[in-house]
Short mmCIF file of C-alpha atoms in Angstrom, two decimals:
data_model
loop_
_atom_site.label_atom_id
_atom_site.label_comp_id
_atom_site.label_asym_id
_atom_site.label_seq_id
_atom_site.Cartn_x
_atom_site.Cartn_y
_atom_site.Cartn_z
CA UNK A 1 170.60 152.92 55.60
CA UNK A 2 168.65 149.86 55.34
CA UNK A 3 168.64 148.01 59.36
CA UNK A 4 168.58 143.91 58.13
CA UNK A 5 168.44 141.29 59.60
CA UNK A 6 172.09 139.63 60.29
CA UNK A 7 171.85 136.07 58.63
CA UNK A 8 175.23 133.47 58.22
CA UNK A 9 173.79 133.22 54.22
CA UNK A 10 177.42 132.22 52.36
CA UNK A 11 178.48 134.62 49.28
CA UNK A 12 175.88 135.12 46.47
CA UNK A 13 173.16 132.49 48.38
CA UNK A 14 170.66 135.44 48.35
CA UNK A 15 169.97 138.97 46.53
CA UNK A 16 172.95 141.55 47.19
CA UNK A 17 170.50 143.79 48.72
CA UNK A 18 169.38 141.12 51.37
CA UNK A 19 173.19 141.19 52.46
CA UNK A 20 175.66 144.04 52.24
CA UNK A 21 174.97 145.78 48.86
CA UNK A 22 173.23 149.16 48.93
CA UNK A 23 169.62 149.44 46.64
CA UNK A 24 167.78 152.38 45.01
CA UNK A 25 164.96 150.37 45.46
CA UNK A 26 164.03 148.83 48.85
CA UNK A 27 163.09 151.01 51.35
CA UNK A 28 163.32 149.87 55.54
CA UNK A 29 159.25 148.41 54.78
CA UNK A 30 160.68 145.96 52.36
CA UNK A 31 163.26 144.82 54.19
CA UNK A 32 161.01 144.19 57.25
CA UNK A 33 157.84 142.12 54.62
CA UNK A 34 160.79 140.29 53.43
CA UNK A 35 161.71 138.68 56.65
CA UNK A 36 157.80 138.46 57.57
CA UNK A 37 157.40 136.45 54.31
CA UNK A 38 160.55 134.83 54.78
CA UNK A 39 159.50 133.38 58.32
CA UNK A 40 156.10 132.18 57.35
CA UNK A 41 157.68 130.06 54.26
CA UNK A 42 160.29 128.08 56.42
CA UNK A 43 157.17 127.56 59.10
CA UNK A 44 154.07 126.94 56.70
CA UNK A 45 155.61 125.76 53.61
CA UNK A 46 159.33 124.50 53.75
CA UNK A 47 158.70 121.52 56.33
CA UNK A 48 155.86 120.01 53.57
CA UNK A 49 156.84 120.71 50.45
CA UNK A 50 158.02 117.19 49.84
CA UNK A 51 154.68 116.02 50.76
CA UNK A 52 152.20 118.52 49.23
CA UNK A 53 154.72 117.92 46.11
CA UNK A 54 154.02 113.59 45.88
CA UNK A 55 150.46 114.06 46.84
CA UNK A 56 149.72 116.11 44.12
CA UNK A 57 147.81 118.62 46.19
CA UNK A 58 147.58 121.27 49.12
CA UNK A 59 145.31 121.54 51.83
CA UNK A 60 142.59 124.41 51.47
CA UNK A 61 143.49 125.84 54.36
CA UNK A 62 146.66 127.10 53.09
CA UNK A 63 144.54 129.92 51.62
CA UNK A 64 143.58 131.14 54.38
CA UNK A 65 146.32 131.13 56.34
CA UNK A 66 148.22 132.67 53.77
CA UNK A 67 145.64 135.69 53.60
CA UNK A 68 146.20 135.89 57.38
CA UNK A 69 149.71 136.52 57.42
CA UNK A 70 149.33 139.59 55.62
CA UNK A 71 150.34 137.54 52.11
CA UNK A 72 147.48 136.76 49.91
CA UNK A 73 146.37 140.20 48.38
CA UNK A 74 150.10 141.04 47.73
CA UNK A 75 150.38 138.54 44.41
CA UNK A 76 147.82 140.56 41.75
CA UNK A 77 150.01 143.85 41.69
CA UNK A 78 150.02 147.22 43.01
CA UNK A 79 148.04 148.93 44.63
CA UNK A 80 147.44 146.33 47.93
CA UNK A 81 145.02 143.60 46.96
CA UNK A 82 144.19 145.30 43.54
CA UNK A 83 142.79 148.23 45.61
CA UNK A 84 140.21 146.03 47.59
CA UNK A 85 142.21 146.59 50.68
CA UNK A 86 139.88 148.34 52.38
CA UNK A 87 137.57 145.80 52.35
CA UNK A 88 140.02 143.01 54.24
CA UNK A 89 140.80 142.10 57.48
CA UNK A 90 144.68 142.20 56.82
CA UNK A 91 146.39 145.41 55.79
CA UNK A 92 149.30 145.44 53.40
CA UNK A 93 152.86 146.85 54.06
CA UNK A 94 153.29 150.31 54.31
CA UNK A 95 153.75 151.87 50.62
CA UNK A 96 152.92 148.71 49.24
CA UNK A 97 154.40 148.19 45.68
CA UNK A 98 155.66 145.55 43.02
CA UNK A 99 158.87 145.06 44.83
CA UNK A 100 157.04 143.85 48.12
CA UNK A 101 155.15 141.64 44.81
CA UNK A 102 158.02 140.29 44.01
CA UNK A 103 159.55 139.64 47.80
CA UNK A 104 156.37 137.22 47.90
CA UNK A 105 157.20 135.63 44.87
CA UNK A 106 160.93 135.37 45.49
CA UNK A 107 160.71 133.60 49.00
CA UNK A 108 157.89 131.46 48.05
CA UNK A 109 160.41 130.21 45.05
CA UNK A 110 162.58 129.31 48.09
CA UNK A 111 160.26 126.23 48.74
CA UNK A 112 162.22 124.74 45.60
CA UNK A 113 158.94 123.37 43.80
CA UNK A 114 157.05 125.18 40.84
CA UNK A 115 154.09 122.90 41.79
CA UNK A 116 153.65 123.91 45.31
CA UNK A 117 154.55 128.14 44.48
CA UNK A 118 151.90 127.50 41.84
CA UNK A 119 149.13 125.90 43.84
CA UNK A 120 149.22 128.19 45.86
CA UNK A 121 149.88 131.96 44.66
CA UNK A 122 149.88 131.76 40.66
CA UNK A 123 146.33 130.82 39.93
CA UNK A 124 145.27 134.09 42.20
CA UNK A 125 148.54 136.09 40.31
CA UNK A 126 147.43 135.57 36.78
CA UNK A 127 143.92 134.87 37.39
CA UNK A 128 142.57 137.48 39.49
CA UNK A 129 144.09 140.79 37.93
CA UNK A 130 141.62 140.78 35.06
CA UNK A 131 138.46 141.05 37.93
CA UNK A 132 140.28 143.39 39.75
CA UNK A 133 141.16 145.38 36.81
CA UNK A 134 138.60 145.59 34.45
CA UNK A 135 135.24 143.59 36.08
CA UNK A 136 131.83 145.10 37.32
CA UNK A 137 132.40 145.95 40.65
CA UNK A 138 129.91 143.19 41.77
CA UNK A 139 132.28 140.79 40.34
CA UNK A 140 135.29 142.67 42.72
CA UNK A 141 133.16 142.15 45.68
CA UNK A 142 131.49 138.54 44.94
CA UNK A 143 134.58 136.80 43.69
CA UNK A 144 137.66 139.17 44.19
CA UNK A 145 137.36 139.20 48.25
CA UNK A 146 136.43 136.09 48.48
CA UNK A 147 139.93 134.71 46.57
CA UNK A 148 141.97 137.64 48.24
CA UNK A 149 140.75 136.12 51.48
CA UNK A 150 141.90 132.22 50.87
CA UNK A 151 138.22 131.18 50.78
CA UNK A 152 137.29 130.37 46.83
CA UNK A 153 140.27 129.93 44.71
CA UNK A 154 140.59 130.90 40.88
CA UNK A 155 141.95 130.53 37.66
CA UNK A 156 143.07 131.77 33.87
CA UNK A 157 141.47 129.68 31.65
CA UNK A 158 142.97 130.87 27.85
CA UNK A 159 144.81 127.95 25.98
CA UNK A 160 143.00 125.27 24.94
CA UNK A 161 144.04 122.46 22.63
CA UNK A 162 144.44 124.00 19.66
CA UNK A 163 145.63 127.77 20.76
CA UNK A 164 148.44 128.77 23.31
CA UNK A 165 150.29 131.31 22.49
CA UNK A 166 148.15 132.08 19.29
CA UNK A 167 145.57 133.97 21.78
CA UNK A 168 143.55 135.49 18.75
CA UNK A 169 142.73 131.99 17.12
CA UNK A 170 140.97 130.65 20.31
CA UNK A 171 137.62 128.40 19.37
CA UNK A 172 135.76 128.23 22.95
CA UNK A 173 132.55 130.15 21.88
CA UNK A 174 129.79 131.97 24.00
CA UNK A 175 126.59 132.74 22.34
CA UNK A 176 123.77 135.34 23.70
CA UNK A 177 120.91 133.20 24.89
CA UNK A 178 117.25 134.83 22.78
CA UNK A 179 116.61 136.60 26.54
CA UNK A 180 119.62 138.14 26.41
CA UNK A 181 120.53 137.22 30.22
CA UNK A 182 122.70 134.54 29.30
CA UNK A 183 126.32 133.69 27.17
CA UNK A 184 125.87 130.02 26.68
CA UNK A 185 130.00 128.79 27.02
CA UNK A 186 130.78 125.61 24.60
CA UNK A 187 134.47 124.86 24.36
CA UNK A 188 137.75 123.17 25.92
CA UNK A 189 140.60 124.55 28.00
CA UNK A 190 143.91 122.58 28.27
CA UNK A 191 147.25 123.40 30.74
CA UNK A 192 144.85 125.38 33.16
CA UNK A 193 146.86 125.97 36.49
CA UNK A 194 144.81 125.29 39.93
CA UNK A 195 142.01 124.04 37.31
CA UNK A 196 141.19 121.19 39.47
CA UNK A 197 140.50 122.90 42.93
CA UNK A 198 139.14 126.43 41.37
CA UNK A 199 136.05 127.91 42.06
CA UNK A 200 136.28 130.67 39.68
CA UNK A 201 137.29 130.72 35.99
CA UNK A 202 138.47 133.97 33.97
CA UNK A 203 137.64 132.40 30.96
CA UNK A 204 138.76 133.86 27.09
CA UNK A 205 135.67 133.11 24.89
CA UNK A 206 134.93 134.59 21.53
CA UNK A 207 131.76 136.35 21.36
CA UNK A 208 132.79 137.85 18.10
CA UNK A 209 134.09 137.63 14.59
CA UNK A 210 137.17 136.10 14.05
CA UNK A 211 140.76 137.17 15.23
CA UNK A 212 141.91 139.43 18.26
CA UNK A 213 138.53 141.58 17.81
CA UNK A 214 136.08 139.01 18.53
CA UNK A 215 137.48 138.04 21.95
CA UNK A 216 136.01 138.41 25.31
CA UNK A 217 136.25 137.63 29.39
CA UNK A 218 134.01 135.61 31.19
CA UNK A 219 134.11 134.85 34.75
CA UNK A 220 132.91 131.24 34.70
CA UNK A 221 131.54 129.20 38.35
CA UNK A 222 132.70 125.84 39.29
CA UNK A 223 128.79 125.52 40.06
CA UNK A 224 127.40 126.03 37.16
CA UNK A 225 125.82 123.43 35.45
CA UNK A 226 128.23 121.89 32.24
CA UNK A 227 131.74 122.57 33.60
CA UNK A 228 133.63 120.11 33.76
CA UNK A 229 137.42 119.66 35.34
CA UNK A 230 139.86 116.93 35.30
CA UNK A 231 143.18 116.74 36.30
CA UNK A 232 146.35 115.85 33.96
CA UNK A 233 149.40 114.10 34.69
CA UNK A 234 152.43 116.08 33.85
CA UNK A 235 156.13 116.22 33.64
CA UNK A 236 156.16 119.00 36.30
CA UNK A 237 154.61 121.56 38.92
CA UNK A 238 152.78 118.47 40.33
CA UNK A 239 150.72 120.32 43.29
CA UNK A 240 149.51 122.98 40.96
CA UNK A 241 146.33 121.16 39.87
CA UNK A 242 146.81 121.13 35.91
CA UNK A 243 143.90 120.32 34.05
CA UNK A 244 141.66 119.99 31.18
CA UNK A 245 138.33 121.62 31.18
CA UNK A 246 135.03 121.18 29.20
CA UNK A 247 132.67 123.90 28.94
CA UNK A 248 129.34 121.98 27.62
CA UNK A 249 126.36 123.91 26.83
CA UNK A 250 126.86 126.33 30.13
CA UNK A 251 125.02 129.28 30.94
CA UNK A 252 126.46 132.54 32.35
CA UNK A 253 125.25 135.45 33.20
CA UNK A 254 125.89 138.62 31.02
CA UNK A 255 127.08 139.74 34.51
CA UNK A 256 129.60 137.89 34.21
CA UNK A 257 131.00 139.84 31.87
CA UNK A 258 134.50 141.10 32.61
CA UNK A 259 134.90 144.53 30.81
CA UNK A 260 133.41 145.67 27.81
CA UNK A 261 132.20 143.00 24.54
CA UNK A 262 135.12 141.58 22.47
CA UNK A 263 137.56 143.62 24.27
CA UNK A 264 139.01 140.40 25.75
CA UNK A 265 142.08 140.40 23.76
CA UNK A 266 143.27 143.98 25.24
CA UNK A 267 142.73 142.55 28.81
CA UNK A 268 144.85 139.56 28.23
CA UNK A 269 148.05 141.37 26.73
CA UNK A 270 147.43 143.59 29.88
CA UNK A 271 147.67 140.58 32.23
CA UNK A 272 150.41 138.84 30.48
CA UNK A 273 153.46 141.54 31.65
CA UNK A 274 152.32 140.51 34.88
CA UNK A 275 152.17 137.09 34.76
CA UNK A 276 155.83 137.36 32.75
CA UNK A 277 157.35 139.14 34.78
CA UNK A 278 156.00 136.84 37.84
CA UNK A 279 157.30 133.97 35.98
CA UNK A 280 161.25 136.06 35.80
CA UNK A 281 160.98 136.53 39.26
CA UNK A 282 159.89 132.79 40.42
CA UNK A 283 162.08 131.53 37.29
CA UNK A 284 165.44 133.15 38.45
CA UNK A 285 165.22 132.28 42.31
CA UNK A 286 164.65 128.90 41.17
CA UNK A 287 168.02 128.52 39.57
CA UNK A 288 169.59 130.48 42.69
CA UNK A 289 168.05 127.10 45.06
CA UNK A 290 169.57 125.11 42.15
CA UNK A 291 173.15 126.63 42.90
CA UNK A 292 172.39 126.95 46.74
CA UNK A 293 172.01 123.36 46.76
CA UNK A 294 174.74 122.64 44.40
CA UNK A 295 177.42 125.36 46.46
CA UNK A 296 176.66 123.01 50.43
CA UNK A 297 176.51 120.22 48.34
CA UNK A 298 180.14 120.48 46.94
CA UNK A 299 181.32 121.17 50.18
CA UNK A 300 180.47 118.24 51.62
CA UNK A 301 180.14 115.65 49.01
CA UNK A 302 184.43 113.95 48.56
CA UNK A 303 185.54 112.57 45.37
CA UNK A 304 189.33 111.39 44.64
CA UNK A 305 190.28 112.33 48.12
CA UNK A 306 189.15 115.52 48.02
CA UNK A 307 186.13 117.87 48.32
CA UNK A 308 184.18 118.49 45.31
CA UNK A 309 184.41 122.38 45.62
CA UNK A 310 188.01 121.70 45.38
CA UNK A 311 188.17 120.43 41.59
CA UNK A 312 188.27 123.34 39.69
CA UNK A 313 185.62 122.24 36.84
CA UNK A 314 183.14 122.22 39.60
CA UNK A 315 184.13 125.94 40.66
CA UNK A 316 183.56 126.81 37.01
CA UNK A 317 180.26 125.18 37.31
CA UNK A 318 179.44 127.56 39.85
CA UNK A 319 180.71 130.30 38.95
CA UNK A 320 178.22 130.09 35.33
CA UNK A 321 175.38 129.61 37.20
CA UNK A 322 175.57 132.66 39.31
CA UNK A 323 177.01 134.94 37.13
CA UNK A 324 173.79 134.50 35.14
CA UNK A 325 171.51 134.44 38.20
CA UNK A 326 172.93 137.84 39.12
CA UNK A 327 172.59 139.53 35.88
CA UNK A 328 169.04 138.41 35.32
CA UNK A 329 168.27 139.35 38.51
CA UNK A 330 169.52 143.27 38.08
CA UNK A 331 167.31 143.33 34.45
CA UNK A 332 164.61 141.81 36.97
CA UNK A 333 164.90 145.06 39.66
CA UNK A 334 165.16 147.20 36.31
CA UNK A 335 161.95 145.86 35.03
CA UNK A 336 160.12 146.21 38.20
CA UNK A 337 161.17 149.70 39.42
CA UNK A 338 159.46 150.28 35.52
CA UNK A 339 156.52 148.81 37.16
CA UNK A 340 156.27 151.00 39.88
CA UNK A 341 157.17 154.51 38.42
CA UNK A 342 155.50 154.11 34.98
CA UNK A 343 151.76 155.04 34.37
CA UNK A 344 150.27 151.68 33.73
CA UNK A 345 148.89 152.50 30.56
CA UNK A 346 152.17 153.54 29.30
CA UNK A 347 153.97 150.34 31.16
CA UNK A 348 151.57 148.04 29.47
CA UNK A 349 153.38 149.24 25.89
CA UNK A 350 156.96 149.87 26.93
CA UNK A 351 157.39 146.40 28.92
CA UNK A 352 155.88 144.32 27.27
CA UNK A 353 158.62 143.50 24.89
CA UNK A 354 161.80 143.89 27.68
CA UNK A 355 159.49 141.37 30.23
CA UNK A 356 159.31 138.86 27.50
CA UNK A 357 162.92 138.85 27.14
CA UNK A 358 163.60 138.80 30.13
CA UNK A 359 161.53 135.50 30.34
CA UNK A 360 163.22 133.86 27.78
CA UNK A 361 166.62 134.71 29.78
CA UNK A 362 165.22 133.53 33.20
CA UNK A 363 163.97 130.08 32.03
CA UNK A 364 167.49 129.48 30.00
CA UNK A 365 169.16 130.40 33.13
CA UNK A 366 166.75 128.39 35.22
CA UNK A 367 167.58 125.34 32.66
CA UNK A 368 171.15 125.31 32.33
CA UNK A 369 171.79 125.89 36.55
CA UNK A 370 169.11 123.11 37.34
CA UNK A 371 171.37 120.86 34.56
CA UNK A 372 174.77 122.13 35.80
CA UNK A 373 173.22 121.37 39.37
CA UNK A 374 172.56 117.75 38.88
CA UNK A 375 175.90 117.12 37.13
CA UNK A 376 176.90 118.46 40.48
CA UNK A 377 174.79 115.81 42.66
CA UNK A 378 175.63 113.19 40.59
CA UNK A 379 173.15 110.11 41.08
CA UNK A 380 171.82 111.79 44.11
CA UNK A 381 169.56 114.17 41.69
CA UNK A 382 168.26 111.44 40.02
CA UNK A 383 166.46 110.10 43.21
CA UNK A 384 162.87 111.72 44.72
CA UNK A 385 163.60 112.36 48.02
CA UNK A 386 166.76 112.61 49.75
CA UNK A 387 169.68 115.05 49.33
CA UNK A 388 168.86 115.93 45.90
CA UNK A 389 165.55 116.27 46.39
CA UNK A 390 164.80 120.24 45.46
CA UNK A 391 167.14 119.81 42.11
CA UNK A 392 165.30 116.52 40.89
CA UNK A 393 162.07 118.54 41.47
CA UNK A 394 163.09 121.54 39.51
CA UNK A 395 164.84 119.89 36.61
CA UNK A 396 161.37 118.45 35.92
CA UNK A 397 159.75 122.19 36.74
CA UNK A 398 161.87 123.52 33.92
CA UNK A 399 159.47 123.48 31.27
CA UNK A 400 156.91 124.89 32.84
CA UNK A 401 158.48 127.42 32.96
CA UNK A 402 160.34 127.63 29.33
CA UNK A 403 156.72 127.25 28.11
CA UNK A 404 153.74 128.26 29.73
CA UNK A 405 153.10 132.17 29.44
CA UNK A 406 154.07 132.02 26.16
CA UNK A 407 157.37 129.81 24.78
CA UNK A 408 161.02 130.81 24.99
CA UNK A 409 160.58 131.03 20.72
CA UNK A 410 157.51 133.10 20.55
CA UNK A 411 158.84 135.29 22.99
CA UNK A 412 162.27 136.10 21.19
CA UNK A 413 160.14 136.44 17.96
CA UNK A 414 157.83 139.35 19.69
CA UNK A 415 161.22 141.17 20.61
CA UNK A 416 162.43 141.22 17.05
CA UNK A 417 159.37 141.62 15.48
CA UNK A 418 158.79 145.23 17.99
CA UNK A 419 162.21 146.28 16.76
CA UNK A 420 161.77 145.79 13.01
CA UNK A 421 158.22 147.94 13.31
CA UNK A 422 160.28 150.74 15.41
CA UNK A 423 162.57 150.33 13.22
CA UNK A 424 160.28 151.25 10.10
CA UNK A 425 158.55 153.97 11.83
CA UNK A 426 161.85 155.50 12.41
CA UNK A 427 162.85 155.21 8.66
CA UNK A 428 159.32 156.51 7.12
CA UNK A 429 160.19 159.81 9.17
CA UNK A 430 163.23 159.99 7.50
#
């Protein structure tokens, strides 16, 4: 029996498990992170989210603090810190797995802003795992403990102008130097999260031929000579420091190197179940703070003499949204306890196409509640600032979401497409 926390949360507010519902998968260790994390977000994060949100920006020293309270190393998978924990100051929860991963994730998506959750955790989620994973062990050491400790910050650097979800058609080259010592980078990345503030770049380059084959990873330095980073102005996820980047003429070390030569293409489809399934889980509690917000608001809010809760096309309303929050949120748990009992080698195969359905359904659930949300709010979601305030912000976090990672369409094509070539294997046997 699980001992939680007693809480005054009203019905369906928060995860069944939080509550009164019984869970195969949290142990007593989750339940205590969870309120850790939980405490630290309404200190550190809630009060200023506004703020961070307008100003287009978070102090450094976030980081840090983050790392400090035992956070940090939990966002780039299991094992703790991508099995640099030994090497840091701050030790990981007891048993440490993708659940506590997604705890993190969950009550950061609290905060209500895409911008500020991203500023802050997704550049190291999605940008780290391929150093931890697959890089030189230098490269662990010289950049990996630094960005696990909130002193260097990093990002993925893979779509560029001309190439998003079409990973193998990339153009950014890197060339051998005649000494051999260096790749020489020349090429443009577009839609790179944390870009502006980074320090570190896990860049996809092709070193090779054309197509999925000639692909590699290149851990690129802010300091090095030719990079160039500059911010753009988008509809959404404000704080998280999109931007454009220009790679002229730059020289990296073969060091650098992240993995083996033109084997950059495995790597990515490796990091992107992560990074999708990161995006379900941040995706899905955002449309539960869209119907949090919409529930307190419809009990106070009076229209025609009465409360709003009390027209039934607004209880409808309500009941929509959570009914889908809850079921994605169970395929979420499903997904995850794959996570932690599969080999990864096998999970990297068997998830990939379930995790990018299951991103497709949290962004269409995310969209319609932050929609159903402001028809709820009225006028008031239609103002920055104010009452509405978290619902504005995520109706115009949406996209980010329904796009980035790879698009609502492209994903729903890779699920059919896996079925029709299962479903031709199984016939040729026949």
């Amino acid at each position: 029996m699980l001992t939680r926390p007693v809480r005054l949360d009203f019905p369906i507010q928060q995860p069944g498990w939080y509550t009164k519902f019984n869970s195969p998968y949290y142990t007593q260790s989750h339940v205590e992170y969870r309120a850790k994390v939980r405490a630290f977000v309404e200190k550190e994060i809630m009060p200023h989210t506004h703020e961070w949100d307008e100003k287009k920006s978070l102090p450094l020293e976030l980081y840090r603090k983050t790392y400090e309270a035992g956070i940090l190393p939990g966002v780039v998978g299991s094992p703790w810190a991508g099995g640099m924990g030994a090497q840091l100051d701050v030790k990981g929860p007891k048993d440490f797995d993708y659940f506590h991963e997604l705890i993190i994730l969950d009550e950061f998506g609290r905060c209500g802003s895409g911008g500020v959750l991203w500023g802050l955790l997704e550049g190291v989620h999605i940008g780290l795992p391929p150093v931890l994973n697959f890089g030189s062990e230098d490269l662990r050491r010289r950049c990996g403990l630094r960005v696990l400790r909130g002193e260097a910050t990093i990002c993925l650097c893979i779509t560029e102008p001309y190439a998003g979800s079409d990973v193998a058609n990339i153009r950014c080259t890197a060339k051998k130097s005649p000494c051999g010592q260096f790749y020489v980078v020349d090429g443009e990345k577009k839609w790179i999260t944390n870009g502006v503030w980074a320090d570190y770049f896990t860049v996809a380059v092709r070193t090779g031929g054309a197509g999925m084959g000639g692909i590699s990873l290149l851990l690129i330095e802010k300091t090095m000579p030719g990079v160039q980073c500059r911010r753009m102005d988008c509809m959404g996820v404000w704080a998280s420091g999109t931007s454009f980047i220009t790679f002229d003429n730059v020289k990296v070390p073969v060091g650098n190197l992240i993995g083996a030569e033109n084997n950059g293409f495995k790597y990515i489809m490796h990091n992107f179940n992560h990074e999708r399934w990161g995006f379900v889980v941040q995706a899905n509690r955002f449309a539960r703070v869209c119907y949090e917000e919409a529930f307190k608001y419809a009990h106070r809010r009076r229209t025609f003499g009465k409360r709003l809760v009390e027209h039934p096309v607004i209880r409808a309303k309500l009941a929509d949204m959570v009914r889908q929050i809850d079921a994605t949120h169970h395929q979420m748990e499903n997904i995850t306890y794959q996570m932690c009992t599969m080999p990864k080698e096998q999970s990297a195969k068997a998830l990939a196409v379930i995790t990018a359905l299951a991103k497709v359904q949290s962004t269409k659930v995310f969209e319609y509640c932050a929609r159903e949300a402001a028809q709820i709010f009225g006028g008031a979601s239609y103002v920055r600032g104010g009452q509405g305030e978290k619902v504005e912000r995520l109706y115009r976090d949406v996209r980010a979401y329904a796009i980035p990672g790879g698009s609502e369409e492209i994903m729903m094509d890779l699920g059919v497409r896996q079925a029709m070539k299962e479903w031709d294997a199984v016939q040729s046997r026949m």
